Coordinates of C-alpha atoms in Angstrom, one line a residue:
Chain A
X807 CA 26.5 100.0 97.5
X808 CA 29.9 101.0 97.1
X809 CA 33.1 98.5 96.8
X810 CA 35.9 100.2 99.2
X811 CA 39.6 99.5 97.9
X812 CA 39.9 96.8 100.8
X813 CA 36.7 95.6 100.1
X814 CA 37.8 94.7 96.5
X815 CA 41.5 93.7 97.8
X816 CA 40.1 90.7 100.0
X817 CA 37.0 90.1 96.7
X818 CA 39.8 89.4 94.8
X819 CA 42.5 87.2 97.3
X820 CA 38.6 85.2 97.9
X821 CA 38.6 84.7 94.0
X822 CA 42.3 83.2 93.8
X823 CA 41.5 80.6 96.8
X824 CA 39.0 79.7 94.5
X825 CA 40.4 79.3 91.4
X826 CA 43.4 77.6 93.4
X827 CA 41.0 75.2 94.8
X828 CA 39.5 74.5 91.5
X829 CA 42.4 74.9 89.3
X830 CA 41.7 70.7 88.1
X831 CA 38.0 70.9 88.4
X832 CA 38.3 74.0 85.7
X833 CA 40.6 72.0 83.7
X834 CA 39.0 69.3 83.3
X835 CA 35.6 71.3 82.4
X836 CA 37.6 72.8 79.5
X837 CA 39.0 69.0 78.3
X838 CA 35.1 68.5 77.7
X839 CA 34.9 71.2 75.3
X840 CA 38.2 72.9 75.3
X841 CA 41.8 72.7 75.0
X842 CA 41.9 71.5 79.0
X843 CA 43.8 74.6 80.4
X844 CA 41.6 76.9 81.6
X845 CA 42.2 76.0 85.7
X846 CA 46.8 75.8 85.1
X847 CA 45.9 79.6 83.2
X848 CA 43.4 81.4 85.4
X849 CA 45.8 79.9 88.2
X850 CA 48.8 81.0 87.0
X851 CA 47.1 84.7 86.5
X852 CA 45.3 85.1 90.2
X853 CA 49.2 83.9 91.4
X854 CA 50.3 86.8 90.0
X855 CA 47.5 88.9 91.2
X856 CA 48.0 87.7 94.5
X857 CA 51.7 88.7 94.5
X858 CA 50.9 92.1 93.4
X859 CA 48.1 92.8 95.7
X860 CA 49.5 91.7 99.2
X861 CA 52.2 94.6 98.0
X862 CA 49.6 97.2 97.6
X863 CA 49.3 99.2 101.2
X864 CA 45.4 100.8 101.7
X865 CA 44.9 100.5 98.0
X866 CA 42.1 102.3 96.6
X867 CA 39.5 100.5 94.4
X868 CA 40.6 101.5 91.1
X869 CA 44.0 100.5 92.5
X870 CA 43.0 97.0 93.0
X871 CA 41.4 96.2 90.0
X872 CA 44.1 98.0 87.6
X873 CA 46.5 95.4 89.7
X874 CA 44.5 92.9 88.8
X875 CA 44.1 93.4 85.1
X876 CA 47.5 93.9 84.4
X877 CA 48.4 90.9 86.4
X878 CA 46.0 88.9 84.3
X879 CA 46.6 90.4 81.1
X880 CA 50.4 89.6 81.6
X881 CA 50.4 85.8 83.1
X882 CA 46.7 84.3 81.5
X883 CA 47.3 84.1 77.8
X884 CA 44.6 82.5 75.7
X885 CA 41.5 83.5 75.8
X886 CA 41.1 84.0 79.3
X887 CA 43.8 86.6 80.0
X888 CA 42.3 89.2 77.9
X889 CA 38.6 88.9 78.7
X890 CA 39.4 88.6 82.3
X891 CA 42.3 91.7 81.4
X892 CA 40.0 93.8 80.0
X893 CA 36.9 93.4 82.5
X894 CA 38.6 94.1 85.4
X895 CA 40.7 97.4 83.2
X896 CA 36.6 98.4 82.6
X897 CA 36.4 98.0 86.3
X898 CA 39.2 100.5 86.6
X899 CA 38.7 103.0 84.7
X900 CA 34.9 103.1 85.9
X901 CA 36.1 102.8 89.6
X902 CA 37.5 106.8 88.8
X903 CA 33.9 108.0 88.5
X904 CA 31.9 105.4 90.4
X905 CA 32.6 102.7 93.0
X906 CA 28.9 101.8 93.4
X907 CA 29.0 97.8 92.9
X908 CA 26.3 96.9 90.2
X909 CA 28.2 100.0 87.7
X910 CA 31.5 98.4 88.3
X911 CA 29.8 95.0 87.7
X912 CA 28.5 96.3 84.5
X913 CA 31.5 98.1 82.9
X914 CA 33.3 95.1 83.6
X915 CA 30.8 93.0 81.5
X916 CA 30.7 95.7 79.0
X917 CA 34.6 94.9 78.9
X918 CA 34.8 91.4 78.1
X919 CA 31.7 91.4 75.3
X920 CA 33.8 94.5 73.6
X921 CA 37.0 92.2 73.5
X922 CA 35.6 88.7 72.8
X923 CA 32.2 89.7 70.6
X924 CA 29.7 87.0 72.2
X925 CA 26.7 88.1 73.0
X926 CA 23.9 86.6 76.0
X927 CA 23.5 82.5 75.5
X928 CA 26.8 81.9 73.8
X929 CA 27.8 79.7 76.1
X930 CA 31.0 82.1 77.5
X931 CA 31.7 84.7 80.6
X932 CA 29.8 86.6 79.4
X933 CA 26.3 84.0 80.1
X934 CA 27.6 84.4 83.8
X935 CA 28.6 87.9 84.2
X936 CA 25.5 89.2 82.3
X937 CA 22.7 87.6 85.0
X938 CA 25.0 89.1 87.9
X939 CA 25.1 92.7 86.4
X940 CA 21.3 92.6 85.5
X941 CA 20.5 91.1 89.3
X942 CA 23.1 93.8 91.1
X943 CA 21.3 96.8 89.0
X944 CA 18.0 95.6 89.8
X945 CA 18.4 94.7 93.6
X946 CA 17.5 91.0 93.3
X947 CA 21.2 89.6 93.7
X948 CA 21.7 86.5 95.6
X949 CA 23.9 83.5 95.9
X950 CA 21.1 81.6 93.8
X951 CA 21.8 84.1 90.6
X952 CA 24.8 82.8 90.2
X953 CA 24.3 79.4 90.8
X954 CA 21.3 79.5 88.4
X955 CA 23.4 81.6 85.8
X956 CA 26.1 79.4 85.4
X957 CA 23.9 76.1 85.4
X958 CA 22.2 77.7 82.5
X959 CA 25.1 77.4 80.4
X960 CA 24.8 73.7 80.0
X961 CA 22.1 73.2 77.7
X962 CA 23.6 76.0 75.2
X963 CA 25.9 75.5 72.3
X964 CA 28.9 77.2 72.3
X965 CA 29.4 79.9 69.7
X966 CA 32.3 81.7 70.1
X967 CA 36.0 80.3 71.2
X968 CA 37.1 77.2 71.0
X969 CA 34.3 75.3 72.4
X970 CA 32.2 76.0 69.3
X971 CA 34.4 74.0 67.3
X972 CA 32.7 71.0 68.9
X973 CA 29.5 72.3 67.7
X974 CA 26.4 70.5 69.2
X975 CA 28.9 68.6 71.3
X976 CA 29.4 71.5 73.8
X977 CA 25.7 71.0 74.5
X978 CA 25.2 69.3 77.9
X979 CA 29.0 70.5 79.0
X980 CA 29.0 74.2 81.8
X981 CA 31.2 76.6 80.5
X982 CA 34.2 76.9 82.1
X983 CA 34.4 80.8 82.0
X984 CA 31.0 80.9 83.5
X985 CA 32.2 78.7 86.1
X986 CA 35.3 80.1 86.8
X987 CA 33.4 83.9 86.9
X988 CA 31.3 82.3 88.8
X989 CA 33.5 81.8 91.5
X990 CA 34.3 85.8 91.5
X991 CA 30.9 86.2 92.2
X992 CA 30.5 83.8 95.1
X993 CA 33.8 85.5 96.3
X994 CA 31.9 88.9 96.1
X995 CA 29.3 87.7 98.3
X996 CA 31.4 86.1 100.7
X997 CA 33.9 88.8 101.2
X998 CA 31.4 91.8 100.5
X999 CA 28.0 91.1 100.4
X1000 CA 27.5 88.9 102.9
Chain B
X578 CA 54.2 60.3 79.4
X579 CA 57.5 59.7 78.4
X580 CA 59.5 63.0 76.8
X581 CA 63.2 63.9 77.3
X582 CA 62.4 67.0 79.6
X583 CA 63.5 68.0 82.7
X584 CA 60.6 69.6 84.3
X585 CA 57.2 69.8 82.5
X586 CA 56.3 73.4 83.5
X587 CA 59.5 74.7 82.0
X588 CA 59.5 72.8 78.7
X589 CA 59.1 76.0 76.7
X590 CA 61.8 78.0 78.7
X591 CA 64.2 75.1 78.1
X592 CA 63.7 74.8 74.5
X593 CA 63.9 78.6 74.4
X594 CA 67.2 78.3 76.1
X595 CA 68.7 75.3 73.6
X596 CA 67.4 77.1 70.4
X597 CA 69.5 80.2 71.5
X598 CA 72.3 78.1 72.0
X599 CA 72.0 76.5 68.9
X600 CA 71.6 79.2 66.1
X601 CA 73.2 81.8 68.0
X602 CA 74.6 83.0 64.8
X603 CA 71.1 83.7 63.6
X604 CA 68.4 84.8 66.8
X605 CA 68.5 85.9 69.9
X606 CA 66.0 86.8 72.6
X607 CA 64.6 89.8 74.5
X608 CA 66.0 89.5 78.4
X609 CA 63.1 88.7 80.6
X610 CA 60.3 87.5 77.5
X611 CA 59.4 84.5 75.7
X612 CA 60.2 86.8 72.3
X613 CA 62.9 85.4 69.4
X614 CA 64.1 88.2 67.5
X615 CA 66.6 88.0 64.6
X616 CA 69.8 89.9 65.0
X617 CA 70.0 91.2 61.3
X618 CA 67.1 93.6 60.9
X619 CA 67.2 95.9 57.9
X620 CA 65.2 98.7 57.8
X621 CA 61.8 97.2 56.6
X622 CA 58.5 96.8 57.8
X623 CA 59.0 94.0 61.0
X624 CA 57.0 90.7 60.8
X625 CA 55.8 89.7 63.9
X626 CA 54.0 85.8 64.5
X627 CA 53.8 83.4 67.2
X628 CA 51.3 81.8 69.3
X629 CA 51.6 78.9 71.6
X630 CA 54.0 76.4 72.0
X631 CA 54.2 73.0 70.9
X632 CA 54.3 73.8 67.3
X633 CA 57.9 74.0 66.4
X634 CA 59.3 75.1 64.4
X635 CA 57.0 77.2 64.4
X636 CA 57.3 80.4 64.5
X637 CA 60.7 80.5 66.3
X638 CA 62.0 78.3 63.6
X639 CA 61.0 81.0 60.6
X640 CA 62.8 84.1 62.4
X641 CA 65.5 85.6 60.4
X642 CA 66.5 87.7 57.3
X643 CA 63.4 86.8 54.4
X644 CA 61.0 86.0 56.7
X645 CA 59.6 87.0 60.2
X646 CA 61.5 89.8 62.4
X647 CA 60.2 88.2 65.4
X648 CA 58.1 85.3 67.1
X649 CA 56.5 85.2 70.5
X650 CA 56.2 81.9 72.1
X651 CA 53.1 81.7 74.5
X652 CA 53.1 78.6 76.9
X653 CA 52.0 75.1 75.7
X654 CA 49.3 75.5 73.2
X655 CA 48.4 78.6 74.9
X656 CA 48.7 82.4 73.0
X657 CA 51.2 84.9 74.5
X658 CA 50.0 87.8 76.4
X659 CA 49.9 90.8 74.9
X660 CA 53.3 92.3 76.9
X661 CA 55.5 89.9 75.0
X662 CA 53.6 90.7 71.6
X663 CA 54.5 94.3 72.7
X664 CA 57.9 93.7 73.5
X665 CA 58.0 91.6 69.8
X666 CA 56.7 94.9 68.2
X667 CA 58.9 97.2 69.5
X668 CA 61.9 95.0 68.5
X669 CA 60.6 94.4 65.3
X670 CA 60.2 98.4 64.4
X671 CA 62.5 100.2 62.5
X672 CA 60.2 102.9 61.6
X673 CA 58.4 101.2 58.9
X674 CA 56.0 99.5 61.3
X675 CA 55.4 96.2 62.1
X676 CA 52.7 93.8 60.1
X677 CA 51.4 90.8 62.6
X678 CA 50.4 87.5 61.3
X679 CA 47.7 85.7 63.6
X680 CA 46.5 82.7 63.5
X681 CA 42.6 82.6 63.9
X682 CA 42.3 81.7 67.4
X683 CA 40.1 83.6 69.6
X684 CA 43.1 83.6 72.3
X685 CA 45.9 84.8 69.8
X686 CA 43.4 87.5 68.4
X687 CA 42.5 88.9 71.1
X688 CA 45.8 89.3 72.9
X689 CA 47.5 90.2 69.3
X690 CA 44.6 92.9 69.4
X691 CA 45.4 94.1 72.8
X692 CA 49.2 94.5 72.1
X693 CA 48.4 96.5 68.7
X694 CA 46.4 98.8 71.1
X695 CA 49.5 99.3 72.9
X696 CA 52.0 99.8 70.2
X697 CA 49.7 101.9 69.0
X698 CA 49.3 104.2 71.9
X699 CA 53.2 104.4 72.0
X700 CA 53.1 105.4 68.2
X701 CA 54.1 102.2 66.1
X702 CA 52.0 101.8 63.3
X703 CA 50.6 98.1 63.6
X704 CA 48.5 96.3 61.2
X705 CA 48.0 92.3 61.0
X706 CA 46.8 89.8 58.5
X707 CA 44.5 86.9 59.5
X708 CA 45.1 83.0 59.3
X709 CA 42.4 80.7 58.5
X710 CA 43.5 78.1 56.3
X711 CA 42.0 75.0 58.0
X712 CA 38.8 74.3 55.9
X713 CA 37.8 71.3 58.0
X714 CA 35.9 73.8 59.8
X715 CA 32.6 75.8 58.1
X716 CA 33.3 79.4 58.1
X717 CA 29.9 80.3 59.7
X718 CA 29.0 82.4 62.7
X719 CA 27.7 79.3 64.9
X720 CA 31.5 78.9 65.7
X721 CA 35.4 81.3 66.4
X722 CA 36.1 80.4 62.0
X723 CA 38.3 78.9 60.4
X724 CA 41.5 78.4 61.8
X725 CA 44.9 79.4 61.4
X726 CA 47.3 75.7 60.5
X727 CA 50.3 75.2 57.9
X728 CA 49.1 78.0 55.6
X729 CA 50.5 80.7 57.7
X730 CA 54.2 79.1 57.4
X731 CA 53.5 80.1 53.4
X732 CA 52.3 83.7 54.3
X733 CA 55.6 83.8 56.9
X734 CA 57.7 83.0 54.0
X735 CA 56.0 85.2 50.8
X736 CA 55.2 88.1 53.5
X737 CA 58.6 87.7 54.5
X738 CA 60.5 89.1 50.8
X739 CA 58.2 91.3 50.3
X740 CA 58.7 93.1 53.3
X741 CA 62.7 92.6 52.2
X742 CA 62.3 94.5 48.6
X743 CA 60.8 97.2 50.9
X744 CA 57.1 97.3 50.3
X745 CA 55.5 98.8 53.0
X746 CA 53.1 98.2 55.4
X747 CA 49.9 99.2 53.7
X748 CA 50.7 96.9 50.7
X749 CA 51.8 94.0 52.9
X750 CA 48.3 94.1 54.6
X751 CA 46.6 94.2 51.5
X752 CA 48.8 91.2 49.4
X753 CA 48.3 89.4 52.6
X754 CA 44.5 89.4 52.6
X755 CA 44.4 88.2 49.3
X756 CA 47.1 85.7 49.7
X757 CA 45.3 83.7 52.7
X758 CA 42.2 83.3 51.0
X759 CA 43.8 81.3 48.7
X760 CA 45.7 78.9 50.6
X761 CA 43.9 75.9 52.6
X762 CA 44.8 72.7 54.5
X763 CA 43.1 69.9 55.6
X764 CA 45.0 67.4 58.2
X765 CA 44.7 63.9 59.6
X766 CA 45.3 62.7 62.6
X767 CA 46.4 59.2 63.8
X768 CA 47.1 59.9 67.8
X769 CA 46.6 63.0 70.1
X770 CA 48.8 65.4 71.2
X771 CA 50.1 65.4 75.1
X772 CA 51.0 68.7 76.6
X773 CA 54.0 67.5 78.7
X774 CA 51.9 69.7 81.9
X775 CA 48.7 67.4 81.5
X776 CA 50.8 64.3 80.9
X777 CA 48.2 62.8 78.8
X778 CA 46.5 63.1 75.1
X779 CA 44.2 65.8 74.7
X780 CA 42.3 63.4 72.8
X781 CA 42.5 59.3 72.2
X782 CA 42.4 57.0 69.2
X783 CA 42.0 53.3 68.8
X784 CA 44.9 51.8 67.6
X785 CA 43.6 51.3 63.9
X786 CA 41.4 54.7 63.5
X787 CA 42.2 58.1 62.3
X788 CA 40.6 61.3 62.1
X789 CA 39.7 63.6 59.4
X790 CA 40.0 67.4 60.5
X791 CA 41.9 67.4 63.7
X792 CA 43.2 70.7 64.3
X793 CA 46.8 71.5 65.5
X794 CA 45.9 71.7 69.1
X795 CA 43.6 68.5 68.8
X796 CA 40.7 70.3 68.0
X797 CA 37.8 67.5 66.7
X798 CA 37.7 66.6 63.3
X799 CA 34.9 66.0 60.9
X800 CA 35.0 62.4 60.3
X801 CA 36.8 59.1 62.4
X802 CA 37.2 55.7 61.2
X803 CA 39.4 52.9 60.4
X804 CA 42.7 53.6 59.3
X805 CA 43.2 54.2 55.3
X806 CA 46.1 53.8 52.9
X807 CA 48.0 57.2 52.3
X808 CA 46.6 56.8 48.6
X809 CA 43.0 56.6 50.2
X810 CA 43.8 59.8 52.6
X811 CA 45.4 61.6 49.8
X812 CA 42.1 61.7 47.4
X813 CA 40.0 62.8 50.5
X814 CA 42.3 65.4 51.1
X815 CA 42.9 66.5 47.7
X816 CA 39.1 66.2 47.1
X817 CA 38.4 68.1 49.7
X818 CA 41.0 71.1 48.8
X819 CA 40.7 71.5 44.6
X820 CA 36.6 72.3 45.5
X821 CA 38.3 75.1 47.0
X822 CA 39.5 76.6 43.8
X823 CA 38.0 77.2 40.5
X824 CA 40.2 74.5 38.0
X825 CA 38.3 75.4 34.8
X826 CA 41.4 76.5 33.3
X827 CA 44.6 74.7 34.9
X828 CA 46.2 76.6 37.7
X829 CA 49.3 76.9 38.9
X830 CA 49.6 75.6 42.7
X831 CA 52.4 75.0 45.4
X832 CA 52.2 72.0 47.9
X833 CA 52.9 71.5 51.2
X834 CA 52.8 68.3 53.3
X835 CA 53.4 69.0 56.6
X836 CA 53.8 66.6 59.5
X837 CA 52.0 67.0 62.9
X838 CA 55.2 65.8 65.5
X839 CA 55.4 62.1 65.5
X840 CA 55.1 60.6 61.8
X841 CA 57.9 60.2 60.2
X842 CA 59.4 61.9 56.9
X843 CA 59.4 58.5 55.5
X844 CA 55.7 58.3 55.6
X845 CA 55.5 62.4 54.5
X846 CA 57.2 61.3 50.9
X847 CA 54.9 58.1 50.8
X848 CA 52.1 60.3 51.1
X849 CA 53.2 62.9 48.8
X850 CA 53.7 60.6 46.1
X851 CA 50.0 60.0 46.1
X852 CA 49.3 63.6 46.8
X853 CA 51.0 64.2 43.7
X854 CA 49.6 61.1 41.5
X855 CA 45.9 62.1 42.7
X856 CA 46.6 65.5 41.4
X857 CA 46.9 64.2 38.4
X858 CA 43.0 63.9 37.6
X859 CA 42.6 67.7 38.6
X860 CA 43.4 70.5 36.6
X861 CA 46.5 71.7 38.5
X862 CA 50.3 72.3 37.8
X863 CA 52.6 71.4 41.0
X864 CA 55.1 75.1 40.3
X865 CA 56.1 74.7 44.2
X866 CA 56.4 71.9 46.7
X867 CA 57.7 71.1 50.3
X868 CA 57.4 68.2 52.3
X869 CA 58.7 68.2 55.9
X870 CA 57.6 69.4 59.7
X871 CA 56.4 72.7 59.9
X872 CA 53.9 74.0 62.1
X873 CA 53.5 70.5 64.5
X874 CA 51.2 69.7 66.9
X875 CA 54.2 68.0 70.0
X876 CA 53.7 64.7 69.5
X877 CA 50.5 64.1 67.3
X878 CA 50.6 61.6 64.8
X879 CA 49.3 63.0 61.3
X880 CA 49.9 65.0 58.6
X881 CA 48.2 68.2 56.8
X882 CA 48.1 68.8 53.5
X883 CA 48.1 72.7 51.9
X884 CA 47.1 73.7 48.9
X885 CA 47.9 77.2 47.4
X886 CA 47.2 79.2 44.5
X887 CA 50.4 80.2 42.4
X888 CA 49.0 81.9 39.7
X889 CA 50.4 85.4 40.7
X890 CA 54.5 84.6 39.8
X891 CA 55.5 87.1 42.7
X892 CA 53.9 84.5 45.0
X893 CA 56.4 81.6 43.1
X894 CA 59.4 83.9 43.6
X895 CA 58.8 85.0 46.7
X896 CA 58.3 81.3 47.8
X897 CA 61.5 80.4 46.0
X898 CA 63.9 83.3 47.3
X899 CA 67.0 82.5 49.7
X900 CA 66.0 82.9 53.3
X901 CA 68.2 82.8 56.2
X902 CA 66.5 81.2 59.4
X903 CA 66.3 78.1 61.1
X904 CA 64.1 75.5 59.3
X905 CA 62.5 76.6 55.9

């Protein structure tokens, strides 16, 4: 299915409620394992996202996601600012060929494992975003891939960032990227797939 | 929480603002960014450095003629995005290009990465030298590395006059390779840091334990128990660091004891003075030392200790030239 440039522009106001919503919860995920600012970050990004979206008139899709990135890339910081940045700049520049949803999905994953390194099971973004792609590409997408894709990150131990500094002690603990890119999934289905 | 602030989510604005003031004769800022850049800029290759807040004087604090040509401030323990590392790097050009020094955080590398991309596509040649002089972490591919602590104050300063006598940018990347794999640090921590936003420490002690390891930003440490003399600390520490060098023949090192925010200087010199008698069974000469807050962590309790090889005399003299910036 295709993602129209309104489609994407209400995906992605859907993903700051979220994040606003769950700007502590996220915190405090990252105090388990972290430095305990991944909910005041992502918040202070999707603010910034916000502001530059609702000033976008009948955007097109690449539109909205370039908006997006630079707005994250520019207001994130840590971590968190460039992996979101560059998926959603993936997005982008794949939205110029193709808007067909699982490609998008796809480049955007290919984004953030060429800017962070991790690879499948350790324990980041990438843990969430990779199920979602695979699922969208293959048809068998639902709410439950997500849930189940995120929930998997608890028994793992964390190998890149800083969440592998606690070693075995980030076993037990969900990931707060997954969660968080969780969250732009269940936006996606509320806002698009639905 | 109790801090002299004003309002907690524009701490690092404010101090931003007051450092201005303060050594007007010697920084300034780029309108609009988080970026300190120093107002005499000959025409050598540009250091740029920075990282999150919380660490001063660090990196603000080492901007001037002899040292960096720029620092980016990110938010509280947080790296900058990669605009204001742009912004940094285009100040910081004179033509010679611009040599970044990163600590090794995965945030800070990937958004130093990002804004090299960008230089780059606007034609400033951008290289950077690595960080990792923490050794309380294994350097193994189970975890982000080793991280980036004190060390990189020492790299600031012998990076710093080189780039003054004019070496270029090639030769700056390579003497910086070499020079951060022989500098390590190992810290101790006797409280946790509180980010004035979250109002309370990222981690908690009891009132008579410590922690062996903690990193700058309260990352966990390798060992916690009950509080030791400073001449107990000192031989772990030193222990620890000398297995990091190879003192068959005696070497040549500088020192630096570095405090973390909230223990005094006081406590610093009682602690070097063992640092410096527990030397004494290991085959080193003290050429350089420095004692004093560096790279902090806000308002941790602790110190670091760092360790580096001196062997190379350029190193010493570098170390030992005349800067002109705000706390060296």
């Amino acid at each position: 299915m295709e993602l129209t440039g309104e489609q994407a522009q209400r995906w992605i106001l859907c993903f700051q409620e979220k994040i606003e919503k769950n700007k502590a919860y996220l915190s405090d995920l990252d105090q388990a394992i972290g430095d305990g600012d991944h909910g005041s970050n992502m918040y202070r990004g999707v603010q910034a996202v916000k502001e530059k979206l609702n000033e976008l008139e009948d955007p097109t899709t690449e539109e909205v996601l370039k908006t997006t990135a630079m707005a994250l890339i520019s207001k994130v910081g840590g971590a968190s600012g460039p992996l979101y940045g560059s998926a959603f700049m993936q997005m982008a520049k794949t939205a110029k060929e193709t808007t067909e949803l699982p490609e998008l999905i796809q480049a955007g994953l290919e984004g953030i494992k060429q800017r962070g390194k991790a690879e499948l099971k350790d324990k980041t973004m990438v843990d969430a975003w990779a199920p979602v792609a695979e699922a969208l590409t293959n048809g068998t997408f639902s709410n439950d891939t997500i849930d189940q894709a995120v929930e998997d990150t608890k028994p793992l131990q964390a190998k890149k960032g800083r969440a592998s500094y606690v070693g075995e002690r980030s076993i037990g603990a969900l990931d707060p990227g997954a969660v968080s890119s969780g969250y732009l999934f269940t936006a996606l289905v509320e806002e698009v797939l639905k | 929480m109790k801090k002299i602030i004003n309002d907690a989510s524009q701490v690092v604005g404010d101090m931003l603002k007051g450092m201005l003031l303060a050594h007007d004769d010697l920084i300034e800022a780029i309108d609009n960014t988080n970026v300190v850049v120093a107002k005499d800029k000959p025409q050598t290759v540009g250091l740029v450095s920075g990282g999150g807040s919380g660490h001063e004087p660090a990196h603000a604090g080492f901007v001037g003629d002899g040292m960096l040509r720029s620092a980016v401030l990110g938010e509280m323990f947080t790296s900058p995005t990669p605009d204001q590392v742009l912004e940094a790097i285009k100040a910081s050009d004179t033509g010679q290009g611009v040599l970044l020094i990163v600590k090794n955080y995965t945030g800070d590398v990937m958004n130093f990465d990002m804004a090299k991309e960008l230089a780059e596509m606007e034609g400033i040649e951008v290289d950077s030298v690595l960080v990792d002089d923490d050794i309380a972490v294994e350097n193994s591919t189970h975890t982000a590395g080793k991280r980036g602590v004190a060390g990189t104050v020492l790299v600031h300063k012998i990076l710093g006059k080189l780039a003054r006598d004019g070496h270029t940018l090639q030769e700056l990347k390579q003497i910086g390779d070499a020079l951060v794999q022989d500098i390590h640090t190992l810290g101790v921590a006797l409280s946790g840091a509180t980010v004035p936003e979250v109002g309370k420490p990222g981690f908690t002690l009891d009132e008579d334990e410590m922690e062996y390891g903690v990193g700058i930003h309260g990352e966990p440490g390798y060992r916690r128990e009950q509080l030791k003399s400073s001449r107990e600390i000192s031989k772990e520490l030193v222990e620890k660091l000398v297995k990091e060098y190879n003192l068959n023949e005696t070497k040549k090192i500088g020192l630096l004891v570095n405090g973390l925010g909230a223990t005094p200087l006081m406590e610093l010199y009682v602690f070097y003075q063992d640092v410096v008698n527990e030397l004494k069974n290991h085959n080193v000469e003290v050429v350089f030392k420095k004692v004093g807050n560096f790279m902090t962590s806000i308002d941790m309790a602790g110190l670091s200790l760092t360790l580096i090889d001196l062997e190379d005399s350029s190193r010493l003299d570098a170390l030992n030239a005349p800067v002109h910036v705000v706390s060296w």
